[in-house]
Amino acid sequence: METRHPFRFWPLLLAFVLAVAFLPTSRIHGEDPGTVLRTGNYYFSLAPNAGNSPDYNATGIIPASTGKLLDGSTTTYAGWMGNGSLPGTVQVVIDLLKDYPLDRINVVMNSPNTYWGFKEIVVKYRPEANTDYYYLAGKHVRIGTALNYAVNFPLHDAVARFIVIDMKRSHAYQHIPLSEVQIYRGVGEEGQNPGPALTLSELQNEMKKDGLMADRYGQWIYDDWPGKVTTDAQLQQEYTSEAAALDDVELDTDVYDPYGGIKAMERQAASGYFRLQQIDGIWWFITPDGYPFILKGVDTTSIWEWGYGTPLKKADGTPRRVFEELPDPVTYADAYSDDANGERVSFVTANIMKKYGSDYEAKWEDITKKRLIDWGFNAFSKWSKPNTVTFPYIMVLQDPPNLTRIDWTYDVFDPQAESIIEASLQPQLQAAASDPWLIGYTYDNEAGWSSDIVAKVLALGADSPAKGKFVDLFAQRHDQNLAEANQILGTNAASFEALKAVPITLSKVPAADVSAYIQLASRTFYSTVTTIIDRYDTNHLFLGSSIVPTWRTSLDWDAASMEFVDAFSVDNYTKDPNWMARYQQFGKPLLNLEYTFSATQHGLSAVNAATSVPTVADRGLSYKAFTESQLRNPLFVGSGWFSYYDQAVTGRKDGENFNIGLLNQQDQPYTDMIAIMKTTNAGLEVVHGDASNPTLPEEPLDIIVDNRDSGFAASAGWVTSAYSASRFGEDYVHSNKLSNKQATWTPYVTIPGEYNVYMLWNASADRAASARLEIGYDGGIDTTKTVNQKTNGNQWVFIGTYPFEAGTDQYVKITSNSTTEYTIADAVKFSLASEDPVGATHSPVSSSGSEDPEVGLDETDDSAVPSGSYLLNGRSNEGVKLQVTLNGATQTTPYSTRYVNVFQVPLNLTEGSNAINVVATSRSGRTSTLSLSLIASD
């Protein structure tokens, strides 16, 4: 570069600067405003295992000039395919090489199919001079299911050299796409004399830096909203106002007994403790005074709850730079903790100290009890509770930490387990045995056994009691036939005793043996706990283990527990009350002890997509719909809202920062939500009094997806064939002896619940001996199954039972893994388990296809219904496609391209007569037509 003396050209430079001052600000220095910057370098925290080169498999720094992330194309991408073991969050850091004013950052994440996507993305930035922490451009939670997705983060001319993007998966098997990062230059000066480009280790260090999040009250600093706390005086005035409003609140003894039992119902026998009883076929708790009661509880109601705190330090021990200002550690020493859950600060506690002043805990407890009574809640349902508030409650008995662990659970067959558990539980049980306010106990939490635990056990050695018990049971079930056992398991053990030291592959174990082993483990677990409880407390109920129906458990585990528990409890974050269909057959009282609904606002996140709603009022409306729907089932006896407060916007130790509270961390009630909850709670006993057993389909519900259906998709290379007559439909496809070819069947599910999954193929000696399956279900993905297509030809081969939600999020995928054998992809059947008469491998029912399909609708001609949005329900005796017209106009429905047995057609009915025509077409081409007139009125 030419060197110039600074003084020689000073007059000319001055003229240029002065001239610029009077020019429009379309261009100040360097790139034009609005230009997409394609400069600098970037680095991924995890090498992409999908996408385009040079980003694909890149482990080092990638120049923006050659990489795909800033190349201007949204068809190239970097991708991270989930496999259950990779990190849940992937990061990319971008070094623009100097400061730029930025107008916005647009992140493009286009998915090739529904297995790709993300849960949440966060974009952070910092200028070169700000070395300690980042600012947040924004946080976005994915909405909807669109494959092509882009999120715009405005920066309003903020200056940045470094950008970090955090991308979080919804679950461990989700694939994350990153197509393009479009960085738009804003208005302002570019950086002068920048430092050198960061090295690899320096870029890695950038990913560890925090983003500033919270103000001195623990509130999100990037938004303002009505009621946001700005002074201590505001908090104190809010206390004064609320205390005055609640001054006269107390339990209405004309309506309720002291424990919350409903006096309007007939009094039952009073035992002095809570118990369970069926009244006219409906389960109820009965209070110590003998009145019916349903649990309307709130979880984690203590201000000392560890989960309301937020860590002060990072994993490496350095301070987190996420706080604008922390509470004074001397004045607010009670807000600071350092224990097994880490060193943390609780803005909940600090704000309560500021709000209530001297004797703050007693004042807070008084107003908390009045709040809960006023809002219609009647119990502390789980986890921590206030120290001196008298209210019905459930006690969680935790499994001792010194048990022999197996992943998330422990070895229930360990002969030392019972004595260890008893030593831990005995003092708790003895202390609570005579407390009439205690409803009952749960033990452990969200930790059943599934095939994943069995796989862990099978890999253990002879010193494992669990492994020994599996071999003993397997030997017993196979008549002590060692040769048969070795053949089935692919082992060569000299004895059953020697087999205990041999690693066993789960896929080799017959499903019936896995089921029997899980059931034995469950009976051992629950009988042990029940025995210990009964030794020290015969007054209180055992309410199970707060199982998550679709995670870390199995129906085998759950079913075997039923004889040992008084009620079966779950934690289920869903809007769908049909989770109870899984347990209807057992007749046990049911509880849902953790659920919530969230709005992603003020920096907080939602627990999951299923419980995310747009507004605070929608949280209340979802509460009303869900609690009432659950209580319409005669087995359901109550629930616990999680939780009393939101989590910290800066996250608890595991990163959770969910909008789940009845109140925010500034002790402000969500009034729009609470108003709806209050009205709802007042009528829940009436709702439950009208409960009836759910109506199940009159005929088996089988959803069949064939290789010719719209729910079927296959990668390139599959060959269509009709060579074998053993097939479903007109033909099937095969892999043509190519490896790693995938085919996927996606059902359209109308009725959520447990489904038995079957697969059909034509068998031959040249078929795949062990084709891999992947089953996506509500709550996870099962990758443990394989199929042997050399046998069981033209059979519906039973694969397993899985929970499915309504819609198209579930699937079965087969992958070929041989270059010497054919893998067949023909048809998959999904049968509602509660109505499946088979539940095992079976032959297809032959049909000539000569009869028209039988289709029925719930409504009859000239039925009177409300105007507006309406669902027309119906079903068929076989899979049909539907063409629906309303008043002559063709309706768009998902059933025009998919075969279904049960359907719900959305219709927008106008006042007066509405003419509906339904044409149902079977696979054989036969049709049935139904005409219906509905009279709609406002």
mmCIF file with all atom_site columns, N, CA, C and O in Angstrom, residues 524-559:
data_model
loop_
_atom_site.group_PDB
_atom_site.id
_atom_site.type_symbol
_atom_site.label_atom_id
_atom_site.label_alt_id
_atom_site.label_comp_id
_atom_site.label_asym_id
_atom_site.label_entity_id
_atom_site.label_seq_id
_atom_site.pdbx_PDB_ins_code
_atom_site.Cartn_x
_atom_site.Cartn_y
_atom_site.Cartn_z
_atom_site.occupancy
_atom_site.B_iso_or_equiv
_atom_site.pdbx_formal_charge
_atom_site.auth_seq_id
_atom_site.auth_comp_id
_atom_site.auth_asym_id
_atom_site.auth_atom_id
_atom_site.pdbx_PDB_model_num
ATOM 1   N N  . THR A 1 524 ? -40.694 -56.138 40.843 1.00 0.00 ? 524 THR A N  1
ATOM 2   C CA . THR A 1 524 ? -39.673 -56.083 41.893 1.00 0.00 ? 524 THR A CA 1
ATOM 3   C C  . THR A 1 524 ? -39.559 -54.683 42.463 1.00 0.00 ? 524 THR A C  1
ATOM 4   O O  . THR A 1 524 ? -39.507 -54.481 43.683 1.00 0.00 ? 524 THR A O  1
ATOM 5   N N  . PHE A 1 525 ? -39.522 -53.698 41.591 1.00 0.00 ? 525 PHE A N  1
ATOM 6   C CA . PHE A 1 525 ? -39.421 -52.281 41.991 1.00 0.00 ? 525 PHE A CA 1
ATOM 7   C C  . PHE A 1 525 ? -40.586 -51.894 42.890 1.00 0.00 ? 525 PHE A C  1
ATOM 8   O O  . PHE A 1 525 ? -40.409 -51.403 44.014 1.00 0.00 ? 525 PHE A O  1
ATOM 9   N N  . TYR A 1 526 ? -41.804 -52.094 42.405 1.00 0.00 ? 526 TYR A N  1
ATOM 10  C CA . TYR A 1 526 ? -42.978 -51.585 43.118 1.00 0.00 ? 526 TYR A CA 1
ATOM 11  C C  . TYR A 1 526 ? -43.312 -52.403 44.354 1.00 0.00 ? 526 TYR A C  1
ATOM 12  O O  . TYR A 1 526 ? -43.766 -51.846 45.364 1.00 0.00 ? 526 TYR A O  1
ATOM 13  N N  . SER A 1 527 ? -43.101 -53.707 44.306 1.00 0.00 ? 527 SER A N  1
ATOM 14  C CA . SER A 1 527 ? -43.376 -54.501 45.504 1.00 0.00 ? 527 SER A CA 1
ATOM 15  C C  . SER A 1 527 ? -42.413 -54.138 46.624 1.00 0.00 ? 527 SER A C  1
ATOM 16  O O  . SER A 1 527 ? -42.804 -54.111 47.806 1.00 0.00 ? 527 SER A O  1
ATOM 17  N N  . THR A 1 528 ? -41.161 -53.842 46.274 1.00 0.00 ? 528 THR A N  1
ATOM 18  C CA . THR A 1 528 ? -40.187 -53.428 47.286 1.00 0.00 ? 528 THR A CA 1
ATOM 19  C C  . THR A 1 528 ? -40.612 -52.127 47.955 1.00 0.00 ? 528 THR A C  1
ATOM 20  O O  . THR A 1 528 ? -40.608 -52.006 49.183 1.00 0.00 ? 528 THR A O  1
ATOM 21  N N  . VAL A 1 529 ? -40.986 -51.147 47.163 1.00 0.00 ? 529 VAL A N  1
ATOM 22  C CA . VAL A 1 529 ? -41.372 -49.843 47.715 1.00 0.00 ? 529 VAL A CA 1
ATOM 23  C C  . VAL A 1 529 ? -42.653 -49.957 48.543 1.00 0.00 ? 529 VAL A C  1
ATOM 24  O O  . VAL A 1 529 ? -42.750 -49.385 49.647 1.00 0.00 ? 529 VAL A O  1
ATOM 25  N N  . THR A 1 530 ? -43.636 -50.677 48.018 1.00 0.00 ? 530 THR A N  1
ATOM 26  C CA . THR A 1 530 ? -44.888 -50.858 48.758 1.00 0.00 ? 530 THR A CA 1
ATOM 27  C C  . THR A 1 530 ? -44.646 -51.518 50.109 1.00 0.00 ? 530 THR A C  1
ATOM 28  O O  . THR A 1 530 ? -45.211 -51.112 51.133 1.00 0.00 ? 530 THR A O  1
ATOM 29  N N  . THR A 1 531 ? -43.801 -52.528 50.131 1.00 0.00 ? 531 THR A N  1
ATOM 30  C CA . THR A 1 531 ? -43.490 -53.231 51.376 1.00 0.00 ? 531 THR A CA 1
ATOM 31  C C  . THR A 1 531 ? -42.862 -52.285 52.394 1.00 0.00 ? 531 THR A C  1
ATOM 32  O O  . THR A 1 531 ? -43.219 -52.289 53.584 1.00 0.00 ? 531 THR A O  1
ATOM 33  N N  . ILE A 1 532 ? -41.917 -51.453 51.928 1.00 0.00 ? 532 ILE A N  1
ATOM 34  C CA . ILE A 1 532 ? -41.248 -50.517 52.835 1.00 0.00 ? 532 ILE A CA 1
ATOM 35  C C  . ILE A 1 532 ? -42.220 -49.473 53.362 1.00 0.00 ? 532 ILE A C  1
ATOM 36  O O  . ILE A 1 532 ? -42.231 -49.161 54.572 1.00 0.00 ? 532 ILE A O  1
ATOM 37  N N  . ILE A 1 533 ? -43.061 -48.920 52.512 1.00 0.00 ? 533 ILE A N  1
ATOM 38  C CA . ILE A 1 533 ? -44.044 -47.929 52.967 1.00 0.00 ? 533 ILE A CA 1
ATOM 39  C C  . ILE A 1 533 ? -44.952 -48.548 54.025 1.00 0.00 ? 533 ILE A C  1
ATOM 40  O O  . ILE A 1 533 ? -45.217 -47.948 55.081 1.00 0.00 ? 533 ILE A O  1
ATOM 41  N N  . ASP A 1 534 ? -45.446 -49.759 53.762 1.00 0.00 ? 534 ASP A N  1
ATOM 42  C CA . ASP A 1 534 ? -46.384 -50.393 54.687 1.00 0.00 ? 534 ASP A CA 1
ATOM 43  C C  . ASP A 1 534 ? -45.744 -50.729 56.033 1.00 0.00 ? 534 ASP A C  1
ATOM 44  O O  . ASP A 1 534 ? -46.453 -50.862 57.041 1.00 0.00 ? 534 ASP A O  1
ATOM 45  N N  . ARG A 1 535 ? -44.438 -50.877 56.080 1.00 0.00 ? 535 ARG A N  1
ATOM 46  C CA . ARG A 1 535 ? -43.777 -51.163 57.355 1.00 0.00 ? 535 ARG A CA 1
ATOM 47  C C  . ARG A 1 535 ? -43.884 -49.989 58.322 1.00 0.00 ? 535 ARG A C  1
ATOM 48  O O  . ARG A 1 535 ? -43.903 -50.176 59.542 1.00 0.00 ? 535 ARG A O  1
ATOM 49  N N  . TYR A 1 536 ? -43.918 -48.778 57.773 1.00 0.00 ? 536 TYR A N  1
ATOM 50  C CA . TYR A 1 536 ? -43.836 -47.600 58.625 1.00 0.00 ? 536 TYR A CA 1
ATOM 51  C C  . TYR A 1 536 ? -45.050 -46.685 58.532 1.00 0.00 ? 536 TYR A C  1
ATOM 52  O O  . TYR A 1 536 ? -45.206 -45.788 59.368 1.00 0.00 ? 536 TYR A O  1
ATOM 53  N N  . ASP A 1 537 ? -45.903 -46.886 57.528 1.00 0.00 ? 537 ASP A N  1
ATOM 54  C CA . ASP A 1 537 ? -47.062 -46.012 57.363 1.00 0.00 ? 537 ASP A CA 1
ATOM 55  C C  . ASP A 1 537 ? -48.151 -46.774 56.621 1.00 0.00 ? 537 ASP A C  1
ATOM 56  O O  . ASP A 1 537 ? -48.051 -47.013 55.412 1.00 0.00 ? 537 ASP A O  1
ATOM 57  N N  . THR A 1 538 ? -49.202 -47.141 57.347 1.00 0.00 ? 538 THR A N  1
ATOM 58  C CA . THR A 1 538 ? -50.339 -47.818 56.716 1.00 0.00 ? 538 THR A CA 1
ATOM 59  C C  . THR A 1 538 ? -51.510 -46.863 56.503 1.00 0.00 ? 538 THR A C  1
ATOM 60  O O  . THR A 1 538 ? -52.587 -47.284 56.099 1.00 0.00 ? 538 THR A O  1
ATOM 61  N N  . ASN A 1 539 ? -51.279 -45.574 56.739 1.00 0.00 ? 539 ASN A N  1
ATOM 62  C CA . ASN A 1 539 ? -52.369 -44.601 56.669 1.00 0.00 ? 539 ASN A CA 1
ATOM 63  C C  . ASN A 1 539 ? -52.494 -43.903 55.319 1.00 0.00 ? 539 ASN A C  1
ATOM 64  O O  . ASN A 1 539 ? -53.561 -43.356 55.010 1.00 0.00 ? 539 ASN A O  1
ATOM 65  N N  . HIS A 1 540 ? -51.399 -43.893 54.551 1.00 0.00 ? 540 HIS A N  1
ATOM 66  C CA . HIS A 1 540 ? -51.383 -43.040 53.365 1.00 0.00 ? 540 HIS A CA 1
ATOM 67  C C  . HIS A 1 540 ? -51.249 -43.836 52.076 1.00 0.00 ? 540 HIS A C  1
ATOM 68  O O  . HIS A 1 540 ? -50.804 -44.989 52.073 1.00 0.00 ? 540 HIS A O  1
ATOM 69  N N  . LEU A 1 541 ? -51.599 -43.179 50.997 1.00 0.00 ? 541 LEU A N  1
ATOM 70  C CA . LEU A 1 541 ? -51.673 -43.815 49.683 1.00 0.00 ? 541 LEU A CA 1
ATOM 71  C C  . LEU A 1 541 ? -50.310 -43.843 49.001 1.00 0.00 ? 541 LEU A C  1
ATOM 72  O O  . LEU A 1 541 ? -49.481 -42.943 49.197 1.00 0.00 ? 541 LEU A O  1
ATOM 73  N N  . PHE A 1 542 ? -50.098 -44.862 48.172 1.00 0.00 ? 542 PHE A N  1
ATOM 74  C CA . PHE A 1 542 ? -48.925 -44.921 47.294 1.00 0.00 ? 542 PHE A CA 1
ATOM 75  C C  . PHE A 1 542 ? -49.403 -44.585 45.890 1.00 0.00 ? 542 PHE A C  1
ATOM 76  O O  . PHE A 1 542 ? -50.199 -45.316 45.295 1.00 0.00 ? 542 PHE A O  1
ATOM 77  N N  . LEU A 1 543 ? -48.910 -43.479 45.358 1.00 0.00 ? 543 LEU A N  1
ATOM 78  C CA . LEU A 1 543 ? -49.442 -42.896 44.121 1.00 0.00 ? 543 LEU A CA 1
ATOM 79  C C  . LEU A 1 543 ? -48.525 -43.096 42.923 1.00 0.00 ? 543 LEU A C  1
ATOM 80  O O  . LEU A 1 543 ? -48.620 -42.370 41.933 1.00 0.00 ? 543 LEU A O  1
ATOM 81  N N  . GLY A 1 544 ? -47.640 -44.086 42.989 1.00 0.00 ? 544 GLY A N  1
ATOM 82  C CA . GLY A 1 544 ? -46.825 -44.408 41.830 1.00 0.00 ? 544 GLY A CA 1
ATOM 83  C C  . GLY A 1 544 ? -45.559 -43.589 41.742 1.00 0.00 ? 544 GLY A C  1
ATOM 84  O O  . GLY A 1 544 ? -45.035 -43.096 42.752 1.00 0.00 ? 544 GLY A O  1
ATOM 85  N N  . SER A 1 545 ? -45.072 -43.384 40.512 1.00 0.00 ? 545 SER A N  1
ATOM 86  C CA . SER A 1 545 ? -43.726 -42.828 40.303 1.00 0.00 ? 545 SER A CA 1
ATOM 87  C C  . SER A 1 545 ? -43.669 -41.704 39.288 1.00 0.00 ? 545 SER A C  1
ATOM 88  O O  . SER A 1 545 ? -42.612 -41.438 38.724 1.00 0.00 ? 545 SER A O  1
ATOM 89  N N  . SER A 1 546 ? -44.787 -41.038 39.021 1.00 0.00 ? 546 SER A N  1
ATOM 90  C CA . SER A 1 546 ? -44.793 -39.911 38.077 1.00 0.00 ? 546 SER A CA 1
ATOM 91  C C  . SER A 1 546 ? -44.114 -40.281 36.760 1.00 0.00 ? 546 SER A C  1
ATOM 92  O O  . SER A 1 546 ? -43.132 -39.674 36.335 1.00 0.00 ? 546 SER A O  1
ATOM 93  N N  . ILE A 1 547 ? -44.646 -41.285 36.124 1.00 0.00 ? 547 ILE A N  1
ATOM 94  C CA . ILE A 1 547 ? -44.109 -41.784 34.857 1.00 0.00 ? 547 ILE A CA 1
ATOM 95  C C  . ILE A 1 547 ? -44.467 -40.835 33.714 1.00 0.00 ? 547 ILE A C  1
ATOM 96  O O  . ILE A 1 547 ? -45.560 -40.272 33.680 1.00 0.00 ? 547 ILE A O  1
ATOM 97  N N  . VAL A 1 548 ? -43.547 -40.637 32.782 1.00 0.00 ? 548 VAL A N  1
ATOM 98  C CA . VAL A 1 548 ? -43.866 -39.946 31.530 1.00 0.00 ? 548 VAL A CA 1
ATOM 99  C C  . VAL A 1 548 ? -44.307 -41.013 30.532 1.00 0.00 ? 548 VAL A C  1
ATOM 100 O O  . VAL A 1 548 ? -43.514 -41.891 30.182 1.00 0.00 ? 548 VAL A O  1
ATOM 101 N N  . PRO A 1 549 ? -45.562 -41.002 30.083 1.00 0.00 ? 549 PRO A N  1
ATOM 102 C CA . PRO A 1 549 ? -46.087 -42.149 29.323 1.00 0.00 ? 549 PRO A CA 1
ATOM 103 C C  . PRO A 1 549 ? -45.273 -42.541 28.098 1.00 0.00 ? 549 PRO A C  1
ATOM 104 O O  . PRO A 1 549 ? -45.290 -43.709 27.716 1.00 0.00 ? 549 PRO A O  1
ATOM 105 N N  . THR A 1 550 ? -44.565 -41.615 27.484 1.00 0.00 ? 550 THR A N  1
ATOM 106 C CA . THR A 1 550 ? -43.871 -41.935 26.232 1.00 0.00 ? 550 THR A CA 1
ATOM 107 C C  . THR A 1 550 ? -42.362 -41.763 26.336 1.00 0.00 ? 550 THR A C  1
ATOM 108 O O  . THR A 1 550 ? -41.682 -41.644 25.320 1.00 0.00 ? 550 THR A O  1
ATOM 109 N N  . TRP A 1 551 ? -41.822 -41.761 27.543 1.00 0.00 ? 551 TRP A N  1
ATOM 110 C CA . TRP A 1 551 ? -40.392 -41.482 27.709 1.00 0.00 ? 551 TRP A CA 1
ATOM 111 C C  . TRP A 1 551 ? -39.875 -42.247 28.913 1.00 0.00 ? 551 TRP A C  1
ATOM 112 O O  . TRP A 1 551 ? -40.444 -42.191 29.998 1.00 0.00 ? 551 TRP A O  1
ATOM 113 N N  . ARG A 1 552 ? -38.777 -42.947 28.742 1.00 0.00 ? 552 ARG A N  1
ATOM 114 C CA . ARG A 1 552 ? -38.117 -43.661 29.828 1.00 0.00 ? 552 ARG A CA 1
ATOM 115 C C  . ARG A 1 552 ? -39.042 -44.630 30.555 1.00 0.00 ? 552 ARG A C  1
ATOM 116 O O  . ARG A 1 552 ? -38.946 -44.819 31.762 1.00 0.00 ? 552 ARG A O  1
ATOM 117 N N  . THR A 1 553 ? -39.951 -45.237 29.815 1.00 0.00 ? 553 THR A N  1
ATOM 118 C CA . THR A 1 553 ? -40.797 -46.277 30.379 1.00 0.00 ? 553 THR A CA 1
ATOM 119 C C  . THR A 1 553 ? -41.312 -47.125 29.237 1.00 0.00 ? 553 THR A C  1
ATOM 120 O O  . THR A 1 553 ? -40.925 -46.948 28.075 1.00 0.00 ? 553 THR A O  1
ATOM 121 N N  . SER A 1 554 ? -42.175 -48.053 29.560 1.00 0.00 ? 554 SER A N  1
ATOM 122 C CA . SER A 1 554 ? -42.823 -48.905 28.563 1.00 0.00 ? 554 SER A CA 1
ATOM 123 C C  . SER A 1 554 ? -44.152 -49.354 29.145 1.00 0.00 ? 554 SER A C  1
ATOM 124 O O  . SER A 1 554 ? -44.375 -49.311 30.361 1.00 0.00 ? 554 SER A O  1
ATOM 125 N N  . LEU A 1 555 ? -45.045 -49.802 28.289 1.00 0.00 ? 555 LEU A N  1
ATOM 126 C CA . LEU A 1 555 ? -46.338 -50.277 28.780 1.00 0.00 ? 555 LEU A CA 1
ATOM 127 C C  . LEU A 1 555 ? -46.153 -51.518 29.647 1.00 0.00 ? 555 LEU A C  1
ATOM 128 O O  . LEU A 1 555 ? -46.923 -51.738 30.593 1.00 0.00 ? 555 LEU A O  1
ATOM 129 N N  . ASP A 1 556 ? -45.138 -52.327 29.361 1.00 0.00 ? 556 ASP A N  1
ATOM 130 C CA . ASP A 1 556 ? -44.860 -53.492 30.214 1.00 0.00 ? 556 ASP A CA 1
ATOM 131 C C  . ASP A 1 556 ? -44.555 -53.047 31.642 1.00 0.00 ? 556 ASP A C  1
ATOM 132 O O  . ASP A 1 556 ? -45.054 -53.624 32.611 1.00 0.00 ? 556 ASP A O  1
ATOM 133 N N  . TRP A 1 557 ? -43.712 -52.048 31.787 1.00 0.00 ? 557 TRP A N  1
ATOM 134 C CA . TRP A 1 557 ? -43.361 -51.533 33.117 1.00 0.00 ? 557 TRP A CA 1
ATOM 135 C C  . TRP A 1 557 ? -44.591 -50.953 33.814 1.00 0.00 ? 557 TRP A C  1
ATOM 136 O O  . TRP A 1 557 ? -44.863 -51.258 34.981 1.00 0.00 ? 557 TRP A O  1
ATOM 137 N N  . ASP A 1 558 ? -45.327 -50.128 33.096 1.00 0.00 ? 558 ASP A N  1
ATOM 138 C CA . ASP A 1 558 ? -46.480 -49.465 33.688 1.00 0.00 ? 558 ASP A CA 1
ATOM 139 C C  . ASP A 1 558 ? -47.550 -50.474 34.108 1.00 0.00 ? 558 ASP A C  1
ATOM 140 O O  . ASP A 1 558 ? -48.110 -50.389 35.203 1.00 0.00 ? 558 ASP A O  1
ATOM 141 N N  . ALA A 1 559 ? -47.834 -51.442 33.213 1.00 0.00 ? 559 ALA A N  1
ATOM 142 C CA . ALA A 1 559 ? -48.892 -52.411 33.495 1.00 0.00 ? 559 ALA A CA 1
ATOM 143 C C  . ALA A 1 559 ? -48.572 -53.253 34.720 1.00 0.00 ? 559 ALA A C  1
ATOM 144 O O  . ALA A 1 559 ? -49.448 -53.528 35.554 1.00 0.00 ? 559 ALA A O  1
#
